[in-house]
Amino acid sequence: MLTLIPLTLLGSLALFITDRYIRHSIEAGSRSQLDQLSELIRIVPTELDSLSLSFDKDAKIKLRLKEIMTTPSFSYDQLEALFYLLNVIEVPANSRPYIHSIYVYYENPNGRFLTSRDGIATLASAPDRDWFDFYRQRGFGDGRPVTQLRPLKTGSFDGSAAQVISVYLPFAPGEPGRYLGLIVVNLLPAYFEKLLQQFAQWPGSYAYIADAAGDVLAQSASFRTAVDLPPPPADGQVRQLRGAAEWISAKEEPRLGWNVVSVVPVKALNSLPRTIIYMTLALSLLALLLSVLYALRFTRRNYRQISHIVGVLESADRTWPE
């Protein structure tokens, strides 16, 4: 039984160190990954602000945009202006791997809008106009970006649609609570889903991105269900919640109201400590078995020696004359 003492002490120490290391590793790793992904998401409102500065704050560009949207036919100068305006939205759309397309709309009787893929289009003939219906129904009184996960019709013969995350930003305020222009940036969920796969390092773990309403926008392949989150802290740091069944880490992007959430089951955290316990028990049983075998062999050897001595004494006693 004495052989079990060092094994028990060593197993207990390894269990304690491993448990603390795993929890620290998950906490630090989740915080680092959430910070990196949040920095990428933060680029989206930056792109919106850049486009808004071009189409809303630059008076010359804004005037040209209104002319192009309302004129029945284009002059040479207007065609040059149209080429420049399209270049403003085509450069970020084609250079950013997470952007599918960009739309710019300004109220006009012709139903025209600019698109990074087709140039100038009309609502009557464009295959994708769901964004416009959402814009009319939703309303953007506060001027903040609004997010919508939706299918974008591509106009192909098979009627297929690409799943996109549309981020709407109104510009050119008119009457109170009403805007004349709209910028729509269509993002690719698949791009973010590839990045979310880096969170799936533990069995059963998953990650996802949710909007301000809690609707899931992108998720890792092992996604199960969204979790309830408390209000974000004022300092914008990572929130880490240790529940009975799950270890949850989350961080919010304040401009968009998106939350990046990582969920790790507690049983996944206990998988390595459980393995250490099993190995300690197995080694203890093995040590006990070896000790028993050694004790039996040692006892048998001593028994033989004692039996031999007893036999010699009995033989001497029989042969000694009385």
Coordinates of C-alpha atoms in Angstrom, one line a residue:
M1 CA 0.0 0.0 0.0
L2 CA 3.0 2.3 0.5
T3 CA 3.6 2.3 -3.3
L4 CA 0.2 4.1 -3.8
I5 CA 1.3 7.2 -1.8
P6 CA 3.7 8.7 -4.4
L7 CA 1.3 7.8 -7.2
T8 CA -1.6 9.4 -5.5
L9 CA 0.4 12.6 -4.7
L10 CA 1.8 12.8 -8.2
G11 CA -1.7 12.2 -9.8
S12 CA -3.3 14.8 -7.6
L13 CA -0.6 17.4 -8.4
A14 CA -0.8 16.7 -12.1
L15 CA -4.6 17.0 -12.0
F16 CA -4.5 20.3 -10.2
I17 CA -1.8 21.8 -12.5
T18 CA -3.6 20.5 -15.7
D19 CA -7.0 21.9 -14.7
R20 CA -5.5 25.3 -14.0
Y21 CA -3.5 25.3 -17.2
I22 CA -6.5 24.2 -19.3
R23 CA -8.7 26.9 -17.9
H24 CA -6.1 29.6 -18.3
S25 CA -5.3 28.5 -21.8
I26 CA -8.9 28.6 -22.9
E27 CA -9.5 32.0 -21.2
A28 CA -6.4 33.5 -22.8
G29 CA -6.9 31.9 -26.2
S30 CA -10.6 32.9 -26.4
R31 CA -9.8 36.5 -25.4
S32 CA -7.0 36.7 -28.1
Q33 CA -9.2 35.2 -30.8
L34 CA -12.2 37.3 -30.0
D35 CA -10.0 40.5 -30.1
Q36 CA -8.6 39.5 -33.5
L37 CA -12.0 38.8 -35.0
S38 CA -13.5 41.9 -33.4
E39 CA -10.8 44.0 -35.0
L40 CA -11.7 42.5 -38.4
I41 CA -15.4 43.2 -37.9
R42 CA -14.6 46.8 -36.8
I43 CA -13.4 47.4 -40.4
V44 CA -17.0 47.1 -41.7
P45 CA -18.3 50.3 -40.1
T46 CA -15.0 51.9 -41.1
E47 CA -15.8 51.0 -44.7
L48 CA -19.3 52.4 -44.3
D49 CA -18.0 55.7 -42.8
S50 CA -15.6 56.0 -45.8
L51 CA -18.4 55.6 -48.3
S52 CA -20.6 57.9 -46.3
L53 CA -17.9 60.6 -46.4
S54 CA -17.7 60.3 -50.2
F55 CA -21.4 60.3 -51.0
D56 CA -22.7 62.5 -48.2
K57 CA -20.0 64.9 -47.0
D58 CA -18.5 65.7 -50.4
A59 CA -20.8 68.2 -52.0
K60 CA -19.5 67.7 -55.5
I61 CA -19.9 63.9 -55.4
K62 CA -23.3 64.3 -53.8
L63 CA -24.5 66.7 -56.6
R64 CA -23.2 64.4 -59.3
L65 CA -24.9 61.4 -57.7
K66 CA -28.3 63.3 -57.7
E67 CA -27.8 64.3 -61.4
I68 CA -27.0 60.7 -62.5
M69 CA -30.0 59.3 -60.6
T70 CA -32.5 61.8 -62.0
T71 CA -31.4 62.7 -65.5
P72 CA -33.2 61.0 -68.4
S73 CA -30.0 60.6 -70.4
F74 CA -26.3 61.0 -69.6
S75 CA -24.0 63.7 -71.0
Y76 CA -20.3 63.1 -71.5
D77 CA -19.5 64.8 -68.2
Q78 CA -22.1 62.8 -66.4
L79 CA -20.7 59.5 -67.8
E80 CA -17.2 60.5 -66.5
A81 CA -18.8 61.3 -63.1
L82 CA -20.6 57.9 -63.2
F83 CA -17.3 56.1 -63.9
Y84 CA -15.7 57.9 -60.9
L85 CA -18.6 57.1 -58.6
L86 CA -18.6 53.4 -59.6
N87 CA -14.8 53.4 -58.9
V88 CA -15.5 54.6 -55.4
I89 CA -17.6 51.5 -54.6
E90 CA -15.8 49.0 -56.8
V91 CA -12.4 49.4 -55.2
P92 CA -13.4 48.3 -51.7
A93 CA -15.9 45.7 -53.1
N94 CA -13.2 44.0 -55.2
S95 CA -10.3 44.4 -52.8
R96 CA -12.0 43.1 -49.6
P97 CA -12.5 39.3 -49.6
Y98 CA -15.4 39.5 -47.2
I99 CA -17.5 42.0 -49.3
H100 CA -19.9 40.5 -51.9
S101 CA -21.1 43.8 -53.4
I102 CA -22.0 47.4 -52.5
Y103 CA -25.1 49.4 -53.4
V104 CA -25.7 53.1 -53.3
Y105 CA -29.2 54.5 -53.6
Y106 CA -30.4 58.1 -53.7
E107 CA -34.1 58.8 -54.0
N108 CA -35.1 59.3 -57.6
P109 CA -38.1 58.8 -59.8
N110 CA -36.3 56.3 -62.1
G111 CA -35.6 53.8 -59.4
R112 CA -31.9 53.8 -60.1
F113 CA -29.1 52.8 -57.9
L114 CA -25.3 52.1 -58.2
T115 CA -24.0 48.6 -57.7
S116 CA -20.4 47.4 -57.6
R117 CA -21.2 44.4 -59.8
D118 CA -23.5 45.8 -62.5
G119 CA -22.7 49.5 -62.6
I120 CA -26.0 51.4 -62.7
A121 CA -29.2 49.4 -62.3
T122 CA -32.9 50.0 -61.8
L123 CA -35.2 48.5 -59.2
A124 CA -37.6 47.3 -61.9
S125 CA -35.0 45.1 -63.7
A126 CA -32.5 44.2 -60.9
P127 CA -32.8 40.6 -59.7
D128 CA -32.1 41.7 -56.1
R129 CA -34.4 44.3 -54.7
D130 CA -35.3 42.8 -51.3
W131 CA -32.9 45.3 -49.7
F132 CA -35.0 48.2 -51.0
D133 CA -38.2 46.7 -49.6
F134 CA -36.5 46.2 -46.2
Y135 CA -35.2 49.8 -46.4
R136 CA -38.8 51.1 -46.9
Q137 CA -40.4 49.0 -44.2
R138 CA -37.7 49.2 -41.6
G139 CA -37.0 52.9 -41.3
F140 CA -33.7 54.4 -40.2
G141 CA -34.7 57.3 -38.0
D142 CA -31.6 57.2 -35.8
G143 CA -29.1 56.9 -38.6
R144 CA -27.3 53.9 -37.1
P145 CA -26.2 50.9 -39.2
V146 CA -28.8 48.1 -39.4
T147 CA -27.9 44.5 -40.2
Q148 CA -29.9 41.9 -42.0
L149 CA -29.1 38.3 -43.0
R150 CA -30.8 37.6 -46.3
P151 CA -30.6 35.7 -49.6
L152 CA -29.3 37.8 -52.5
K153 CA -30.7 36.8 -55.9
T154 CA -27.9 36.6 -58.4
G155 CA -30.1 36.6 -61.5
S156 CA -28.8 33.3 -62.8
F157 CA -31.0 30.9 -64.8
D158 CA -31.3 28.4 -62.0
G159 CA -32.7 31.1 -59.7
S160 CA -30.0 30.5 -57.1
A161 CA -29.3 33.0 -54.3
A162 CA -26.2 33.9 -52.3
Q163 CA -26.5 34.2 -48.6
V164 CA -25.2 37.6 -47.5
I165 CA -25.1 39.9 -44.4
S166 CA -26.4 43.2 -45.6
V167 CA -25.4 46.2 -43.5
Y168 CA -27.5 49.4 -44.2
L169 CA -26.3 52.9 -43.5
P170 CA -28.5 55.9 -44.4
F171 CA -27.1 59.2 -45.5
A172 CA -28.3 62.6 -46.7
P173 CA -30.9 63.4 -43.9
G174 CA -34.0 65.1 -45.2
E175 CA -37.1 65.5 -43.1
P176 CA -36.8 64.6 -39.4
G177 CA -36.4 60.8 -39.1
R178 CA -36.0 60.4 -42.8
Y179 CA -33.0 60.0 -45.1
L180 CA -32.7 60.4 -48.9
G181 CA -29.8 58.1 -49.5
L182 CA -28.7 54.6 -48.5
I183 CA -25.5 52.6 -48.6
V184 CA -25.7 48.8 -48.5
V185 CA -22.6 46.6 -48.0
N186 CA -23.3 42.9 -48.6
L187 CA -20.9 40.7 -46.6
L188 CA -20.1 37.1 -47.2
P189 CA -21.0 34.9 -44.1
A190 CA -18.7 32.1 -45.4
Y191 CA -15.7 34.3 -44.9
F192 CA -16.5 34.8 -41.2
E193 CA -17.4 31.2 -40.8
K194 CA -13.9 30.1 -41.9
L195 CA -12.5 32.4 -39.2
L196 CA -14.9 31.0 -36.6
Q197 CA -13.5 27.5 -37.1
Q198 CA -10.4 28.5 -35.2
F199 CA -12.5 28.5 -32.0
A200 CA -13.5 24.8 -32.4
Q201 CA -10.4 23.5 -30.7
W202 CA -12.2 21.4 -28.0
P203 CA -14.7 18.7 -28.5
G204 CA -18.2 20.1 -28.8
S205 CA -17.0 23.8 -28.8
Y206 CA -18.4 26.3 -31.3
A207 CA -18.5 30.0 -32.1
Y208 CA -20.9 32.4 -33.9
I209 CA -21.6 36.0 -34.6
A210 CA -25.0 37.5 -33.6
D211 CA -26.5 40.9 -34.3
A212 CA -27.9 43.3 -31.8
A213 CA -31.2 41.3 -31.7
G214 CA -29.4 38.0 -31.0
D215 CA -30.0 36.6 -34.5
V216 CA -27.1 34.4 -35.7
L217 CA -25.3 35.9 -38.7
A218 CA -22.4 33.4 -39.1
Q219 CA -21.5 30.2 -37.2
S220 CA -18.8 27.5 -37.1
A221 CA -19.6 24.1 -38.4
S222 CA -20.3 22.6 -35.0
F223 CA -22.8 25.3 -34.0
R224 CA -25.6 24.1 -31.8
T225 CA -27.6 27.0 -30.4
A226 CA -27.3 30.7 -29.4
V227 CA -26.8 31.5 -25.7
D228 CA -28.3 34.3 -23.6
L229 CA -25.7 37.1 -23.0
P230 CA -25.7 39.8 -20.3
P231 CA -25.3 43.4 -21.3
P232 CA -21.8 44.3 -22.6
P233 CA -19.5 46.1 -20.2
A234 CA -18.8 49.8 -20.7
D235 CA -15.1 49.2 -21.4
G236 CA -15.8 46.9 -24.3
Q237 CA -13.7 44.1 -22.9
V238 CA -14.3 40.4 -23.4
R239 CA -17.1 38.9 -21.3
Q240 CA -16.4 35.5 -19.8
L241 CA -19.1 33.5 -18.1
R242 CA -18.5 30.2 -16.4
G243 CA -21.8 28.3 -16.3
A244 CA -22.5 24.8 -15.0
A245 CA -22.5 23.3 -18.5
E246 CA -20.7 25.8 -20.7
W247 CA -17.8 28.2 -20.6
I248 CA -18.9 31.3 -22.6
S249 CA -16.7 34.2 -24.0
A250 CA -18.2 37.1 -25.9
K251 CA -17.2 40.5 -27.2
E252 CA -19.3 43.2 -28.8
E253 CA -18.6 45.5 -31.7
P254 CA -20.4 48.7 -30.6
R255 CA -21.1 50.3 -33.9
L256 CA -22.8 47.4 -35.5
G257 CA -24.0 45.8 -32.2
W258 CA -22.6 42.5 -33.3
N259 CA -21.4 39.9 -30.7
V260 CA -18.7 37.4 -31.3
V261 CA -19.4 34.4 -29.0
S262 CA -17.3 31.4 -28.2
V263 CA -18.9 28.4 -26.3
V264 CA -16.9 25.5 -24.8
P265 CA -18.7 22.7 -23.0
V266 CA -17.4 22.1 -19.4
K267 CA -17.2 18.4 -20.1
A268 CA -14.6 19.2 -22.8
L269 CA -12.5 21.0 -20.2
N270 CA -12.7 17.9 -18.0
S271 CA -11.6 15.4 -20.7
L272 CA -7.9 15.7 -20.0
P273 CA -8.2 15.8 -16.2
R274 CA -10.5 12.7 -16.5
T275 CA -7.8 11.0 -18.5
I276 CA -5.3 11.8 -15.8
I277 CA -7.6 10.3 -13.2
Y278 CA -8.0 7.1 -15.2
M279 CA -4.3 6.8 -15.8
T280 CA -3.6 7.4 -12.1
L281 CA -6.0 4.7 -11.2
A282 CA -4.7 2.3 -13.8
L283 CA -1.1 2.9 -12.6
S284 CA -2.2 2.5 -9.0
L285 CA -3.8 -0.9 -9.8
L286 CA -0.7 -2.0 -11.7
A287 CA 1.6 -0.9 -8.9
L288 CA -0.7 -2.8 -6.4
L289 CA -0.6 -5.9 -8.6
L290 CA 3.1 -5.8 -8.9
S291 CA 3.5 -5.3 -5.2
V292 CA 1.2 -8.3 -4.5
L293 CA 3.2 -10.4 -6.9
Y294 CA 6.5 -9.4 -5.4
A295 CA 5.1 -10.0 -1.9
L296 CA 3.9 -13.4 -2.9
R297 CA 7.3 -14.3 -4.4
F298 CA 9.2 -12.9 -1.4
T299 CA 6.9 -14.8 1.0
R300 CA 7.2 -18.0 -1.0
R301 CA 11.0 -17.7 -0.9
N302 CA 11.0 -17.1 2.8
Y303 CA 8.6 -20.0 3.3
R304 CA 10.8 -22.3 1.4
Q305 CA 13.8 -21.2 3.4
I306 CA 12.0 -21.7 6.7
S307 CA 10.6 -25.0 5.5
H308 CA 14.1 -26.1 4.6
I309 CA 15.4 -25.1 8.1
V310 CA 12.5 -26.9 9.8
G311 CA 13.1 -29.9 7.7
V312 CA 16.8 -30.0 8.7
L313 CA 16.0 -29.7 12.4
E314 CA 13.3 -32.4 12.2
S315 CA 15.8 -34.7 10.3
A316 CA 18.5 -34.0 13.0
D317 CA 16.0 -34.7 15.7
R318 CA 15.1 -38.1 14.2
T319 CA 18.6 -39.2 13.8
W320 CA 19.9 -38.0 17.2
P321 CA 20.2 -40.9 19.6
E322 CA 18.0 -40.8 22.7

